[in-house]
Structure formats: structure tokens, C-alpha cells
């Protein structure tokens, strides 16, 4: 059976409908998911196994049968742990059909089909009774419904329903409890991911400042969490303003509510500063005594940093306060954690929440358009003053007073730079209503609404009338487009440059003048796990999962070459990025900012996207030294689809 799938073409910006096999997107979704990373999370697996054994033992000690409900079973791993621990029967719920089918096969392969029933439903659709999916309620609830934010995958509604309809009162639960922690910090780097800063432009007439509109400054931002590996953030990038505060706990063995709630903690700032950001994480206790704990704490809050488990499926959270607020060392404040059924957000209060009716505020929502158009890395990119200075430097070499400039990047401020540098006439193409509305506000805040012309249409639909009969002498792009997911998707600029060719005057300049794709072969300390075969996991055979995450077979390629490896090690993957050559003398890299040091350390552009191509099959972990001297590659770019097809392979390994 074939199905039609919509697909955004990053090169042309259009949405196309493609005929795909009914399982194609499912398997790609599994390949891009965190299933493999979870199976490689030794700390998670061991703690769950210990907690399940303890829960089954407690039920057996009461003389009862151990009936387990496993919600979100995935591969069926936790259900197999439960049966191995002595559970009499397990009902494994998995709503995603390809994973449910895989779980059935994995359970059968491991010999547990008589003790585990895989139910391909959402848990809220599971029925209990003589004719139902389960003949009776379970007395052990096992779940792994958590994301980095803890509740973002709908854990609370699922628990609420399970306690009402699927499990016995005061059942055993694994995990038993979760606790969310928070720490208030000042961080100019992280704050730049959520607010638009004034942008300074050095011109021949002195410094000009691009100021953000008032509603952009006052906007609380997007409600979605910013998940991050806090262990990879330099301590120099933030100042701690509070101790680590336990904000709230959830007991999963009792009735759980998905209703909105808030929890406050009084604290005294450790130092004076600007409260901007809340760092947050959680831990889960697998048993009622809290002896079996799995924590997401970063290294400075971890009880044993040497034993930290790296994981990508659970990280830490960055939350932005609605507005930055000054705090004074020793002057007590209240940090308030709010949550509804899916989201968490924070506010800072100067009086007791019991005396402040504003505490129970609604989830923050962006009403300025900027947070809907620009993601957090994009905010950081726009606020990067060094990057702005590079564009100014490049623009000075190509601009003339009588230039007619056309900007073709989504929500870009390059048109303002061009104006401040003396361009006679500036046009900017904004194909979306959101970018059109946002730029109009920015121009008005800077008294430029009559200086820069906004054209709300797709670039290929431009007419001579849109450009007021003028020919373009400078076509300008960052390039950045909201449809771009991978580094080379911003080559949409190439498509646009071709589409507007008829509007370019004789000798017109195009900036960037060129682009190049770069790659470096790397050995990962940890990231390799997300694509590494699982094979055996805690004694259970999950090879079937490995078959589901193999990459799509590659087609024959035409451009070939080799990469010389600089040091022995395991070559896990190749990292790819784009470099844009604004002028022959000025280049912007979206990847490596300088060559790797002799020890292999790399300095990456923190605002831009890089792509990772994992080698398949994965390198043999035993082949540590004296590995292949070179890696060969073949790459082909398809302008009609925006795809880059590539193949990397190890050359002959020396004897």
C-alpha cells in the first residue's frame, strides 16, 4: 500500500506531495528517535531493573500475584525485566504501531510471549474487564513516559487515567517518585537566545543602533522548553544566583493530577545580579525509600560527578524568565514553578505567593511574532555582534551610494545594515506574513518604515513593479530560511538567486558570492551511542531494533575524494557544515571556527546547525589504534530536491 506524504522542499521552499511506502516515514522516525540512546543508557536500565525487582518482591511478599502495566513499552525491555524479576503477567502498552510490532517480535524472540501481552493502543484507550484488553487492574505500574522536561510527553494525563481506570489503588509504581530541581542564574549568553538585543552598526557617520520594538522586549517568549547539555556549557557563561532548589515532587504510586498548579520556594540570592534564566532538571526514585535514584543533575549538582551517565534522550532545561529582574544578595525572593498538563515555566516573585494572586498566571505565549519566526539559535545568531561586524565589513567593500539592494533571507536585518551603510534604495522580500509583520515593527521602531521597502511574496514571483522599475545592483542574503533543517538547506539562496536573475542589473553583485560544504571525520566521546547497534541490552536480545534503525540505502554517487585521518582512534562519524564566502576576503563558517587543535579539540559555531553522518556499520570498539589512515567520500547535491546524498567508507586498514 502506498501513501502520500507532504514534504517541504528546502531548496525551492515549496511543499510537495510524494508517494511513499506506508512504513517509510515510520522507520525513518525510529531511526531519528532516541530509542537506541535509551537502550544504551546503562544507568537508566540498571536502575529500572533494580526498581522493578524491588516492586515485584514487595507484591509477592504480600502474597499477591504481580500484575504489571507497562505504559510506553517501546521495545518491551521493561516488561521483559518485570517477567524475569518474577512478575506473573505484564500488559505492555505501545501506541506507535511499528514499535508495537517490533516489541511483539522482541518479546517472542526472548521467549516471553506467554507472559507479556503487547497492546497497540494509547493507554487511555485500554479497557479492563472480561472482554477488555486487561481482565483486571494491575498492581504494579511501570512507565517511561518522560522527556527532558519530565512532563512534556503527556506523562501527567497518562498517569491520571491509569490510576483511575487501569491500576489498583496504592499500587506499586516504578519509578515511585520524581522531583524537579531549579537554579536561578544570570547568563548573557543564554539570555541572547530569547531576547533581541540592540545591534550596533559602525558607519562612516558614526555608530548606529538597531533597537528592538517595545513588544519584542516585553514579550515573555515561546512556551517551549530549551533543552540542552548543561555539562557542555562553560561555567564562565553564567553566574549562579541561587542554591539548587527542589521545586516539586510527584508520587506516581498515588492518584496524579494533570491540572495546572504552581509551587514556590523561598531563597536568598547568593550574589547580586540580574535574574534571567532558570536551569532545571529532575531525578526519579525507583523505590519508596529513595535508595535507587536516577538523576539528570549537571556535574556541579551531581552527588558523584565521576559516575555521571551521558545521555541525549534526557538532558537539562533552560527556562527564560518573562523579563530580567535585578536581585540583591541576601534579600529573600520566591522562585515559582508553574505547570499545566504538558509544560513547565517559571516566574520570580518578591512577596509570598499566598499573598500574590498573579502567581497563578497562564502559560507564557509569544505575541510579538519574533519567537514564532526565530528559534533560539537564530536569536543568538542575530545577537552575535562579531557576526554583525563581519557583515558590515563585507558590505563596505561592495556597496555604493547609488546601489539598489535586494535582501532575500527570512526575517533578516541585513536590509537595515545596508541602509545604515548608505545604500540609496533597499528592498527586502518576506514570503511569510509573520516575517513581514515582524520586520515592519522593527523598521517602525527604528524610524525606517519609509526607508526600506518590504515585499510580501515569494522571490520567484517578484515583478518589475515590486522593485519600482529599478534593477538590483546587490543581491544580499545571510543566508537563513525558516524551512532549513540541515546546513545545506540554506542553499535555497542559490535557487532564489536564479529565480530573480531577470531583475539583476549589469554587473550586479551577489553576496554571499559562493558557498562550500565542509566535513571533518570525528571520534565522539558519547554521541556515537545514538546510532550504535544495541544487540544485547541487560541480557535481552534486541537485535530486531537494530534492523529498524539502519540507514536508508544510498545511491551511486559521482563526486569522490579522501580525507586523511590525523590521529589513531575510532572514526564514528563525519560532521558537515557550510561556509559562506561573502567576499574573497570574508567568510562565515556555520561549523568549525578554527582548525582543530593537536589534541582534537574543536571550536564550533554555537548558533548554527551542523549535520552528523554516522558511519554504518559502526566501527569495531576493539579497533582502537592503528585504524584506517584515510576515509573516502562521495557527495552529490540535488538542487531540485535540496538533498545531499553522501557516502563515507573507511579505506584499507593497514596491517
XYZ file of C-alpha atoms in Angstrom:
655
model
C 0.000 0.000 0.000
C 1.307 3.467 -0.935
C 0.527 6.692 0.876
C 1.106 10.348 0.021
C 3.369 12.322 2.367
C 3.832 16.069 2.405
C 7.416 17.259 2.280
C 8.845 20.754 2.416
C 11.430 21.258 -0.306
C 14.159 23.340 1.388
C 15.655 24.387 -1.934
C 12.527 25.794 -3.537
C 10.615 26.474 -0.320
C 7.555 24.693 -1.693
C 5.528 21.868 -0.135
C 5.391 18.770 -2.302
C 3.430 15.531 -2.038
C 5.423 12.348 -2.507
C 4.236 8.761 -2.774
C 5.945 6.685 -0.086
C 5.680 3.174 1.248
C 3.366 3.142 4.270
C 6.246 2.181 6.562
C 8.867 4.537 5.131
C 8.343 7.540 7.374
C 7.760 5.346 10.421
C 11.126 3.685 10.102
C 12.842 6.998 9.445
C 11.164 8.356 12.552
C 12.534 5.436 14.555
C 15.994 5.966 13.086
C 15.899 9.626 14.143
C 14.464 8.887 17.570
C 16.187 8.273 20.903
C 15.318 4.574 21.195
C 18.911 3.442 20.661
C 20.231 6.068 23.053
C 17.810 4.877 25.734
C 18.851 1.261 25.263
C 22.498 2.313 25.636
C 21.726 4.244 28.833
C 23.243 1.759 31.277
C 22.399 3.860 34.329
C 18.733 4.101 33.328
C 18.455 0.409 32.527
C 20.123 -0.811 35.714
C 18.078 1.500 37.943
C 14.810 0.453 36.287
C 15.746 -3.208 36.643
C 16.537 -2.733 40.349
C 13.306 -0.824 40.926
C 11.203 -3.435 39.110
C 12.766 -6.294 41.080
C 12.045 -4.465 44.337
C 8.427 -3.713 43.350
C 7.718 -7.303 42.301
C 9.283 -8.540 45.538
C 7.072 -6.247 47.646
C 3.929 -7.505 45.921
C 4.995 -11.154 46.272
C 5.773 -10.618 49.959
C 2.130 -9.608 50.411
C 1.050 -12.947 48.944
C -0.336 -11.375 45.760
C 0.191 -12.093 42.099
C 2.386 -9.471 40.421
C 0.408 -7.999 37.502
C 2.326 -5.304 35.652
C 1.083 -2.486 33.439
C 3.925 -1.095 31.296
C 2.848 2.138 29.570
C 5.023 3.209 26.624
C 6.816 -0.115 26.401
C 8.840 0.695 23.265
C 10.985 -2.381 22.654
C 9.354 -4.229 25.550
C 12.555 -4.069 27.611
C 10.924 -3.086 30.920
C 8.216 -5.720 30.514
C 10.842 -8.415 29.977
C 12.664 -7.152 33.071
C 9.420 -7.464 35.040
C 8.771 -11.045 33.959
C 12.384 -12.006 34.645
C 12.003 -10.442 38.107
C 9.079 -12.783 38.806
C 6.001 -10.913 37.583
C 3.112 -13.255 36.792
C 1.939 -11.286 33.760
C 2.656 -7.996 32.032
C 0.481 -5.805 29.801
C 2.770 -3.769 27.571
C 1.131 -0.702 26.022
C 2.633 0.895 22.897
C 0.646 3.299 20.714
C 3.217 3.576 17.880
C 2.410 0.598 15.650
C 5.884 -0.035 14.157
C 7.334 -0.117 17.675
C 4.477 -2.284 18.946
C 5.145 -4.739 16.094
C 8.859 -4.716 16.969
C 8.050 -5.296 20.645
C 5.958 -8.366 19.745
C 8.906 -9.811 17.809
C 11.442 -8.973 20.533
C 9.235 -10.469 23.252
C 8.781 -13.629 21.179
C 12.488 -13.888 20.367
C 13.333 -13.726 24.066
C 10.749 -16.377 24.981
C 8.257 -14.226 26.918
C 5.172 -14.389 24.667
C 3.256 -16.400 27.266
C 3.827 -13.764 29.967
C 3.687 -10.472 28.040
C 0.771 -9.115 26.018
C 1.646 -6.179 23.739
C -1.340 -3.853 23.271
C -1.126 -1.432 20.349
C -3.235 1.384 21.801
C -2.872 4.637 23.638
C -3.124 3.841 27.349
C -6.258 5.998 27.646
C -7.999 3.622 25.191
C -7.115 0.420 27.060
C -10.108 -1.365 28.564
C -10.382 -3.544 31.687
C -12.869 -6.378 32.150
C -13.778 -9.884 30.930
C -13.906 -8.710 27.304
C -11.302 -5.981 27.665
C -7.609 -5.667 26.894
C -6.854 -6.495 30.546
C -9.068 -8.855 32.596
C -8.376 -6.925 35.796
C -6.435 -3.954 37.102
C -2.670 -4.218 37.540
C -0.949 -3.769 40.874
C 2.421 -2.641 39.513
C 2.693 0.395 37.226
C 5.896 0.639 35.178
C 6.369 3.626 32.892
C 8.972 5.520 30.955
C 6.929 8.470 29.716
C 9.438 11.198 30.471
C 11.204 13.766 28.348
C 13.830 16.340 29.309
C 11.078 18.483 30.853
C 9.671 15.398 32.678
C 6.025 16.006 31.730
C 6.352 17.120 28.084
C 5.285 13.779 26.592
C 1.950 13.795 28.402
C 3.053 11.856 31.477
C 0.549 13.542 33.816
C -2.643 12.792 31.809
C -1.442 9.219 31.235
C -0.783 8.660 34.944
C -4.075 10.308 35.869
C -6.042 7.983 33.596
C -4.074 4.892 34.631
C -4.780 5.430 38.321
C -8.483 5.975 37.655
C -9.030 3.059 35.308
C -6.107 0.638 34.931
C -4.283 0.057 38.235
C -5.264 -0.720 41.813
C -5.350 1.951 44.487
C -1.938 2.475 46.132
C -0.270 0.284 43.544
C 3.481 -0.136 43.320
C 5.000 2.266 40.792
C 8.358 2.235 39.029
C 9.552 4.919 39.164
C 7.975 5.714 42.512
C 8.650 9.451 42.628
C 10.071 12.307 40.551
C 11.489 15.593 41.841
C 12.124 18.710 39.751
C 15.027 20.997 40.705
C 15.808 24.556 39.648
C 18.628 27.066 39.934
C 18.402 30.777 39.144
C 21.295 32.222 37.115
C 22.413 35.283 35.211
C 23.640 34.451 31.716
C 24.121 36.900 28.901
C 24.810 34.020 26.510
C 21.583 32.152 27.285
C 19.534 35.353 27.567
C 20.581 36.152 23.997
C 18.621 33.069 22.893
C 15.333 34.647 23.955
C 15.590 38.435 23.574
C 16.605 40.758 20.755
C 19.494 42.945 21.883
C 20.347 46.373 20.457
C 22.622 45.863 17.456
C 25.499 48.293 16.915
C 26.499 49.266 13.376
C 29.693 51.223 12.774
C 29.226 53.591 9.807
C 31.180 56.465 8.297
C 28.833 58.824 10.134
C 29.369 57.148 13.499
C 27.627 54.374 15.361
C 24.030 53.488 14.544
C 21.983 51.275 16.881
C 19.183 48.959 15.764
C 16.760 48.830 18.696
C 14.138 46.120 19.261
C 10.430 47.054 19.261
C 8.856 47.528 22.678
C 6.577 44.493 22.335
C 9.546 42.286 21.419
C 11.382 43.468 24.542
C 8.364 42.829 26.761
C 7.305 39.526 25.188
C 7.751 36.534 27.553
C 8.865 34.366 24.642
C 7.912 30.940 23.399
C 6.408 28.482 25.903
C 8.501 25.520 24.750
C 11.444 24.403 26.830
C 15.021 24.877 25.633
C 16.712 21.525 26.245
C 20.473 21.498 26.466
C 23.502 19.553 27.665
C 24.371 21.783 30.620
C 27.560 19.819 31.211
C 28.882 21.248 27.954
C 28.131 24.872 28.882
C 31.161 26.733 30.154
C 30.831 27.879 33.802
C 32.063 31.259 32.520
C 28.801 31.609 30.583
C 26.601 32.018 33.671
C 26.625 33.300 37.237
C 24.791 31.272 39.875
C 22.282 33.389 41.839
C 20.648 30.705 43.990
C 21.262 27.326 45.516
C 19.734 24.298 43.827
C 16.065 24.382 44.871
C 13.770 21.315 44.926
C 10.654 22.794 43.320
C 8.075 19.989 43.379
C 7.704 16.213 43.541
C 5.205 13.769 42.035
C 4.341 10.447 43.714
C 3.475 8.059 40.891
C 2.098 5.374 43.218
C -0.891 7.572 44.062
C -3.512 9.441 42.048
C -1.811 12.037 39.856
C -3.480 15.268 38.725
C -2.866 16.891 35.344
C -4.490 20.143 36.478
C -2.464 23.358 36.387
C -0.525 24.068 39.571
C 2.310 26.180 40.946
C 4.979 25.523 43.543
C 7.161 28.156 45.192
C 10.448 28.137 47.057
C 11.800 30.971 49.180
C 15.520 31.671 48.766
C 18.111 34.348 49.356
C 20.281 35.245 46.329
C 23.892 34.118 46.719
C 25.095 37.257 44.961
C 23.613 40.379 43.424
C 22.924 40.326 39.710
C 20.280 40.097 37.005
C 17.880 37.183 37.255
C 17.371 35.980 33.684
C 17.398 32.219 33.362
C 16.289 29.181 35.349
C 18.273 25.970 34.884
C 16.220 22.897 35.693
C 16.472 19.116 35.810
C 14.861 16.190 37.593
C 15.574 12.880 39.194
C 13.453 9.773 39.609
C 13.469 7.437 42.603
C 12.635 3.875 41.660
C 11.614 2.773 45.171
C 9.654 4.308 48.086
C 12.805 4.567 50.220
C 14.671 6.597 47.589
C 17.653 4.247 47.571
C 17.535 3.653 43.802
C 17.860 7.035 42.119
C 18.436 8.115 38.517
C 19.364 11.790 38.224
C 19.733 14.280 35.382
C 21.732 16.712 37.551
C 24.627 18.545 35.846
C 28.117 17.955 37.170
C 28.094 20.777 39.737
C 24.903 19.429 41.365
C 25.648 15.717 40.974
C 26.403 13.633 44.075
C 29.145 11.751 42.199
C 30.287 13.562 39.036
C 32.724 10.751 38.223
C 29.783 8.345 37.830
C 27.669 10.588 35.598
C 25.893 8.880 32.710
C 25.970 10.752 29.422
C 22.583 10.669 27.720
C 20.978 12.542 24.850
C 17.371 11.414 25.302
C 17.215 13.217 28.670
C 19.154 16.438 29.096
C 18.598 19.560 31.191
C 16.234 22.507 30.731
C 16.767 26.222 30.231
C 13.753 28.395 31.060
C 13.669 32.135 30.464
C 12.005 34.468 32.926
C 9.419 36.772 31.302
C 11.746 39.720 31.997
C 15.135 40.028 33.629
C 14.956 41.354 37.174
C 17.644 42.747 39.486
C 18.286 40.713 42.635
C 20.253 41.698 45.718
C 22.365 39.321 47.723
C 20.578 38.240 50.906
C 17.186 39.816 50.029
C 14.661 36.988 50.051
C 12.669 36.140 46.907
C 10.326 33.399 45.766
C 11.020 31.249 42.707
C 7.756 29.826 41.382
C 7.443 26.770 39.139
C 4.187 26.649 37.186
C 2.963 23.711 35.164
C -0.088 22.534 33.301
C -0.558 19.083 31.810
C 2.362 19.383 29.362
C 4.532 22.450 30.097
C 6.605 23.959 32.903
C 7.517 27.631 33.248
C 8.975 29.864 35.952
C 8.461 33.290 37.478
C 10.174 35.300 40.201
C 8.092 36.859 42.987
C 9.125 39.340 45.661
C 6.277 38.511 48.036
C 4.858 35.259 49.304
C 2.849 33.532 46.545
C -0.035 33.081 49.011
C -0.346 36.874 49.086
C 0.071 37.378 45.343
C -2.859 36.455 43.121
C -0.748 36.952 39.989
C 1.199 33.775 40.728
C -1.348 31.531 39.030
C -0.606 33.010 35.658
C -1.281 31.432 32.283
C 1.377 29.694 30.230
C 3.575 32.329 28.506
C 2.708 32.874 24.860
C 4.629 34.852 22.254
C 2.601 37.799 20.977
C 5.422 39.674 19.227
C 5.967 37.230 16.315
C 9.751 37.156 16.840
C 9.728 33.948 18.896
C 7.481 32.308 16.314
C 9.761 33.253 13.424
C 13.196 32.863 15.042
C 14.261 29.826 17.023
C 16.711 30.149 19.912
C 19.899 29.586 17.883
C 18.629 32.223 15.458
C 18.206 34.756 18.278
C 21.776 34.002 19.328
C 22.970 34.432 15.762
C 21.277 37.816 15.318
C 22.630 38.997 18.694
C 26.192 37.969 17.797
C 27.911 41.333 17.428
C 31.044 39.789 15.874
C 28.897 38.244 13.156
C 27.230 41.605 12.504
C 30.645 43.275 12.256
C 31.720 40.718 9.642
C 28.704 41.526 7.508
C 29.352 45.241 7.883
C 32.973 44.718 6.832
C 31.927 42.724 3.770
C 29.135 45.142 2.822
C 31.509 48.117 2.844
C 33.538 46.522 0.055
C 30.578 46.082 -2.317
C 28.163 48.931 -1.552
C 27.956 52.191 -3.421
C 25.725 55.193 -2.639
C 23.571 54.501 -5.702
C 23.246 50.759 -5.012
C 19.835 49.115 -5.210
C 19.849 46.315 -2.669
C 17.510 43.325 -2.551
C 17.559 41.149 0.621
C 16.194 37.615 0.377
C 16.530 35.926 3.792
C 13.674 35.216 6.206
C 13.376 37.884 8.883
C 16.867 39.211 8.244
C 18.196 42.544 9.479
C 20.732 42.829 6.654
C 18.449 45.336 4.958
C 18.881 47.642 7.968
C 22.665 47.237 7.820
C 22.615 48.123 4.127
C 20.530 51.226 4.798
C 22.780 52.433 7.619
C 25.811 51.956 5.368
C 24.379 54.411 2.869
C 22.500 52.364 0.257
C 20.150 54.515 -1.812
C 17.294 52.017 -2.063
C 16.698 48.802 -0.129
C 14.084 46.115 -0.737
C 13.541 43.022 1.393
C 11.471 40.026 0.335
C 9.455 38.389 3.132
C 7.427 35.446 1.904
C 5.645 34.779 5.218
C 3.128 37.009 6.964
C 4.990 36.507 10.268
C 8.315 37.806 8.960
C 6.567 40.643 7.142
C 4.781 41.736 10.327
C 7.894 41.446 12.499
C 10.158 43.411 10.176
C 7.569 46.119 9.773
C 7.585 46.559 13.566
C 11.393 46.619 13.686
C 11.559 49.212 10.908
C 8.966 51.357 12.661
C 10.844 51.181 15.997
C 13.935 52.437 14.182
C 12.093 55.069 12.071
C 12.860 53.196 8.865
C 9.339 52.358 7.695
C 9.705 54.811 4.799
C 13.331 53.884 4.098
C 13.125 50.136 3.429
C 10.545 48.540 1.142
C 9.034 45.221 2.271
C 7.721 42.929 -0.446
C 5.437 40.181 0.866
C 5.651 37.456 -1.755
C 7.841 34.582 -2.837
C 11.045 35.712 -4.607
C 10.229 33.949 -7.881
C 7.006 35.983 -8.094
C 8.794 39.335 -7.998
C 7.799 41.780 -10.700
C 9.437 44.875 -12.085
C 6.684 46.917 -10.412
C 7.607 45.475 -6.995
C 11.086 46.934 -7.489
C 9.679 50.263 -8.685
C 11.215 49.732 -12.097
C 14.755 49.544 -10.701
C 17.382 46.923 -11.463
C 19.091 45.291 -8.487
C 22.810 46.006 -8.123
C 23.313 43.966 -4.912
C 21.505 40.748 -4.058
C 22.018 40.085 -0.375
C 21.362 37.071 1.862
C 22.702 35.718 5.159
C 21.537 33.099 4.120
C 18.893 31.934 6.606
C 15.498 30.414 5.884
C 12.946 29.073 8.354
C 12.394 25.931 6.236
C 16.035 24.874 6.621
C 16.776 21.850 8.774
C 20.225 20.819 7.575
C 23.234 23.053 6.833
C 22.917 22.855 3.051
C 19.193 23.648 3.049
C 20.105 27.324 3.184
C 21.275 26.849 -0.395
C 17.717 27.948 -1.082
C 19.579 31.204 -1.615
C 21.035 29.615 -4.760
C 17.526 28.894 -6.025
C 16.430 32.445 -5.208
C 19.450 33.941 -6.939
C 18.431 32.077 -10.108
C 14.757 32.992 -9.726
C 15.449 36.756 -9.544
C 18.135 36.810 -12.224
C 15.925 38.837 -14.563
C 15.848 41.658 -12.007
C 19.624 41.926 -11.652
C 21.313 44.776 -13.435
C 24.569 44.560 -15.428
C 27.497 43.784 -13.142
C 25.246 43.150 -10.148
C 26.975 41.833 -7.044
C 25.707 38.793 -5.146
C 26.587 38.244 -1.503
C 27.472 35.643 -0.427
C 29.448 35.118 -3.592
C 29.942 31.392 -3.044
C 29.343 28.567 -0.611
C 31.263 25.394 0.166
C 30.408 22.209 2.014
C 32.955 21.017 4.572
C 33.326 17.830 6.571
C 35.579 16.550 9.323
C 35.841 12.959 10.482
C 35.435 12.728 14.240
C 35.591 10.338 17.152
C 32.786 11.061 19.600
C 33.217 10.578 23.305
C 29.498 9.857 23.754
C 27.275 10.849 20.826
C 28.096 7.675 18.877
C 25.640 5.784 21.109
C 22.557 7.222 19.442
C 23.304 5.250 16.244
C 25.287 2.347 17.652
C 23.767 -1.159 17.459
C 22.124 -2.255 20.691
C 22.350 -6.029 20.277
C 22.078 -7.256 23.853
C 20.561 -4.977 26.498
C 20.696 -6.099 30.144
C 20.635 -9.718 28.984
C 17.770 -9.312 26.499
C 18.180 -9.710 22.742
C 17.014 -6.511 20.980
C 18.736 -7.063 17.620
C 15.387 -6.504 15.898
C 15.626 -2.875 16.983
C 18.980 -2.535 15.220
C 17.415 -3.677 11.946
C 14.831 -0.887 12.242
C 17.375 1.936 12.596
C 19.662 1.041 9.723
C 20.057 3.982 7.342
C 18.284 4.123 4.000
C 20.465 2.535 1.267
C 22.449 5.144 -0.619
C 22.503 5.593 -4.395
C 25.675 5.596 -6.525
C 27.456 8.950 -6.249
C 29.617 10.969 -8.571
C 31.967 13.301 -6.616
C 34.710 11.441 -4.790
C 37.766 12.102 -2.653
C 39.579 11.115 0.512
C 40.068 12.584 3.972
C 43.399 11.968 5.697
C 42.973 10.958 9.351
C 45.281 12.893 11.671
C 45.426 10.570 14.685
C 44.511 6.988 15.694
C 41.114 6.341 17.223
C 37.581 5.306 16.322
C 36.046 7.195 13.407
C 32.399 7.305 14.466
C 31.047 9.882 12.047
C 31.623 12.858 9.773
C 30.354 16.295 10.792
C 29.266 18.523 7.904
C 28.669 22.252 7.665
C 28.532 25.112 5.167
C 30.856 28.034 4.758
C 29.597 31.169 3.015
C 32.098 33.346 1.222
C 30.647 36.833 1.464
C 33.627 38.269 -0.398
C 37.017 36.772 -1.304
C 38.370 38.150 1.977
C 35.414 37.460 4.292
C 33.988 34.009 5.068
C 31.342 32.936 7.573
C 31.510 29.364 8.843
C 28.466 27.552 10.201
C 30.731 24.847 11.633
C 34.370 24.862 12.704
C 35.502 28.398 13.514
C 39.189 27.442 13.501
C 41.220 24.277 12.785
C 41.115 21.554 15.422
C 43.942 21.732 17.942
C 46.623 18.994 18.149
C 44.601 17.143 20.794
C 41.475 17.103 18.624
C 39.627 19.895 20.424
C 37.199 21.828 18.223
C 35.619 25.281 18.391
C 32.172 25.194 16.746
C 29.796 27.968 15.783
C 27.276 27.827 18.664
C 24.407 29.406 16.700
C 24.335 27.293 13.559
C 23.351 23.792 12.584
C 25.813 21.093 11.703
C 24.902 17.676 10.340
C 26.274 14.359 11.561
C 26.712 11.410 9.203
C 27.188 8.265 11.295
C 29.294 5.561 9.678
C 27.478 2.289 9.116
C 28.350 -0.271 10.207
C 29.689 1.336 13.358
C 33.437 0.923 13.899
C 34.535 -2.069 15.930
C 35.130 -0.796 19.514
C 38.115 -3.131 19.729
C 39.872 -1.445 16.805
C 41.185 1.471 18.840
C 44.655 2.100 17.452
C 46.257 1.737 14.079
C 42.911 2.101 12.326
C 42.352 3.174 8.704
C 44.570 6.013 7.550
C 42.007 7.584 5.272
C 38.279 7.822 4.768
C 36.939 8.058 1.241
C 33.815 10.027 0.445
C 31.363 10.614 -2.361
C 28.887 13.504 -2.322
C 26.149 14.647 -4.684
C 23.863 17.613 -4.231
C 20.412 17.659 -5.852
C 19.210 21.259 -6.365
C 15.742 20.086 -7.385
C 15.044 18.486 -4.000
C 17.536 20.129 -1.662
C 19.037 16.726 -0.842
C 22.681 15.914 -0.423
C 23.426 12.235 -0.904
C 26.715 11.098 0.529
C 28.713 8.030 1.261
C 31.725 7.643 3.511
C 33.782 4.498 3.818
C 36.983 3.516 5.514
C 39.932 2.864 3.265
C 42.002 -0.285 3.635
C 43.139 -0.828 7.190
C 46.919 -1.122 7.499
C 48.332 -4.465 8.577
